[in-house]
Amino acid sequence: MCGIFAYTGAKEAGNLLLEGLVSLEYRGYDSAGIYTPESGVVKTPGAVGALRKKMPKKYEGKSGIAHLRWATHGEPTEVNAHPHTGSGEIWVVHNGIIENFKELKGVLEKKGHTFASKSDTEVLAHLIEEHMKKEKNFEKATLKALNQVRGTYGVAVQYKGEPEKLIAGRMGSPIVLGIGKNENFIASDPSPILKHTKKVVFLNDGEMAVLTPKSHTIYKLTKELVKRAPEELDWSPEEAQKGGYEHFMLKEIMEGPEVIENTLRGRLIPEKGMAKLGGLESVTKELAKIERIIIVACGTAYYAGLVGEYMLEEFAGIPVEVELASEFRYRHPVLNQRTAVLAISQSGETADTLEAIREGKRKGALTLGIVNAVGSTIARETDAGVYNHAGPEMSVASTKALVSQLTALTLLTIFLGRQRGMSAKTGKEIAKELKALPKKLAAILSGKEAIEKLAKKYSGARDFLFIGRKYNFPIALEGAIKLKEISYIHAEGYGAGEMKHGPIAMIDENFPTFALAPKDSVYDKMLSNIEQLKARKGPVIALANEGDKEIGKLADDVVYVPKTLEMLSPILNVVPLQLFAYYFAREKGLDVDRPRNLAKSVTVE
Ligand code: AGP
């Protein structure tokens, strides 16, 4: 996610804005920029340190806008960095994705606008300048422009001709105003504001605010005035970075619905049951000829790959193998031009996954990536790929990235399936249910207190078994890794069909099991697994679909989740397990975000 910070008041804006950007670096960055009407614009790849170095000694201005970019479109270069302008009159910093920027750009080019970058944000600056020609009024021109934009934005806008004035706008990406004494602020989150003032106003979607040093006025995009009193935030800057949550992990779990929306944004054509994946356009023809896919990944990303195997084979009809990247690179895999090697990696820097991709390339395979970090090594070294758009994941335990990886794999399944035997009807069904997932996930998250209670009840356990079948077998594995990596207890994930082949010997009253039993094609088998566990006095927590009357008679505890398509159920079912692991570790007083012995990105072998 990009970071926005803007100021208008009596202090020197340059240094104040740079300091504010430092507190936003946790949001991820690959380039930075600043603008004041007095001293103009400075932009650079890299972080705040690189920007500070590039700024002239004398950089003046009592107002300005600044930005840290987490690239979603266009490489992290100076020209793509924010702030963006049209002719130097209007300057914009933006967090989000303007979906109709190409359409708007075409209209503006016909009116004589020329563009310096490929950025969607630059289009907004030109659009406001175009409206200024007629409206001759900064607020009106900005209001008109924002009403034409489709997609998501959190913006701060400045006009050279009225240096004291700032305009903020919010649609889908958070924007908060800081209300100080004869000074006002705009930011993506409160962290850069709190050292100046604790009085803040959070904008809602579809609102715009006009700020001067002594005033702030909020309008709806429909022009009605909004009256909203500032609230006092007693957060520390670190708490502000966590959005008021105790840990990044909980914040990132709670971002799940928005992450699904951002991964899907602009990539579904529901009326055709198709997926549009810009990052694969260059290899569409090769993909149509692919006869086999090998997915390579590590840890949680590997479990995402296991789910991908089920959906790609069932719905795209392509043979898939999923390999631990750390094994694949030492095997002698038989690959050829008809094989695609697909890397899944949140960081895009995992050494084993990177080497696995290089091995695939050496053997002439088409290499693809599903990566969250734009411009990362894996993203750059694969032939093509799909960015997650999940925003930076700070907690070592991967949560929202997995939700995004599963969503991206579903898009890939539709994309490849519709190149092969998948009917438009099936594509439409999947697309329709994908769009319903954010609401269903929000419903699960609204019941997080019940999972917190459950974690407390079982927090004395020294061992835990997670079992599932088919699409939920990988989710059982994921539930186990989530619990073990942040609570340090012994936790194992198993295919439920394997119980009789060994694991059931471990079961007694001190060895609880989390059994994933949604109403799907293997539900009855899961019921008998639960009976076998109960017969050995093993405590059982069942994950089941709402309305299931059977399961409560068997299991000791039940976590209910909304029903969805079997292939999409992992996206919902994994989240209660993430919450369970989080509350379990928190109950034990452990450092949830930075568990011992682990790094966020394993860039060494
Ligand atoms: C997940 O909770 C772990 N922290 C770890 O297994 C992680 O998924 C693995 O290291 C892969 O990382 P990547 O997705 O950045 O490649």
mmCIF file of C-alpha atoms and ligand atoms in Angstrom, residues 297-303 344-351 353 370 378 393 395-399 401 405 478 481-482 485-486 595 598-602, ligand 1:
data_model
loop_
_atom_site.group_PDB
_atom_site.id
_atom_site.type_symbol
_atom_site.label_atom_id
_atom_site.label_comp_id
_atom_site.label_asym_id
_atom_site.label_seq_id
_atom_site.Cartn_x
_atom_site.Cartn_y
_atom_site.Cartn_z
ATOM 1 C CA ALA A 297 6.850 -22.665 -3.343
ATOM 2 C CA CYS A 298 7.736 -22.836 0.355
ATOM 3 C CA GLY A 299 5.749 -22.825 3.586
ATOM 4 C CA THR A 300 2.331 -21.272 3.413
ATOM 5 C CA ALA A 301 2.740 -20.490 -0.281
ATOM 6 C CA TYR A 302 3.311 -24.214 -0.861
ATOM 7 C CA TYR A 303 -0.029 -24.992 0.765
ATOM 8 C CA ILE A 344 4.046 -18.675 -5.566
ATOM 9 C CA SER A 345 5.772 -16.242 -3.229
ATOM 10 C CA GLN A 346 4.560 -13.341 -1.077
ATOM 11 C CA SER A 347 7.988 -11.720 -0.801
ATOM 12 C CA GLY A 348 9.213 -12.679 -4.238
ATOM 13 C CA GLU A 349 12.654 -13.156 -2.652
ATOM 14 C CA THR A 350 12.556 -16.676 -1.156
ATOM 15 C CA ALA A 351 15.884 -18.216 -2.142
ATOM 16 C CA THR A 353 11.704 -20.619 -4.822
ATOM 17 C CA ILE A 370 2.029 -15.294 -8.315
ATOM 18 C CA ILE A 378 11.046 -13.687 -8.613
ATOM 19 C CA GLU A 393 2.449 -8.152 4.833
ATOM 20 C CA SER A 395 3.651 -10.114 10.302
ATOM 21 C CA VAL A 396 6.014 -13.067 9.846
ATOM 22 C CA ALA A 397 3.023 -15.391 9.829
ATOM 23 C CA SER A 398 1.514 -15.138 6.366
ATOM 24 C CA THR A 399 -2.270 -14.649 6.434
ATOM 25 C CA ALA A 401 -1.133 -13.150 1.377
ATOM 26 C CA GLN A 405 -2.810 -16.361 -3.403
ATOM 27 C CA GLU A 478 -1.754 -24.500 6.838
ATOM 28 C CA ILE A 481 1.984 -24.315 10.373
ATOM 29 C CA LYS A 482 0.162 -21.174 11.549
ATOM 30 C CA GLU A 485 5.171 -21.034 14.001
ATOM 31 C CA ILE A 486 3.707 -18.499 16.427
ATOM 32 C CA PRO A 595 8.111 -15.367 16.371
ATOM 33 C CA LEU A 598 11.822 -17.001 11.931
ATOM 34 C CA ALA A 599 12.297 -14.281 9.279
ATOM 35 C CA LYS A 600 9.619 -12.753 7.127
ATOM 36 C CA SER A 601 11.454 -13.609 3.952
ATOM 37 C CA VAL A 602 13.856 -16.584 3.810
HETATM 38 C C1 AGP B 1 4.214 -18.441 6.542
HETATM 39 O O1 AGP B 1 3.433 -18.157 7.679
HETATM 40 C C2 AGP B 1 5.668 -18.516 6.865
HETATM 41 N N1 AGP B 1 6.125 -17.348 7.500
HETATM 42 C C3 AGP B 1 6.542 -19.018 5.727
HETATM 43 O O2 AGP B 1 6.242 -20.384 5.622
HETATM 44 C C4 AGP B 1 6.347 -18.385 4.322
HETATM 45 O O3 AGP B 1 5.098 -18.718 3.814
HETATM 46 C C5 AGP B 1 7.435 -18.979 3.410
HETATM 47 O O4 AGP B 1 8.696 -18.592 3.918
HETATM 48 C C6 AGP B 1 7.316 -18.520 1.954
HETATM 49 O O5 AGP B 1 7.517 -17.130 1.875
HETATM 50 P P1 AGP B 1 7.182 -16.390 0.482
HETATM 51 O O6 AGP B 1 5.714 -16.551 0.243
HETATM 52 O O7 AGP B 1 7.584 -14.958 0.712
HETATM 53 O O8 AGP B 1 7.995 -17.042 -0.596
#
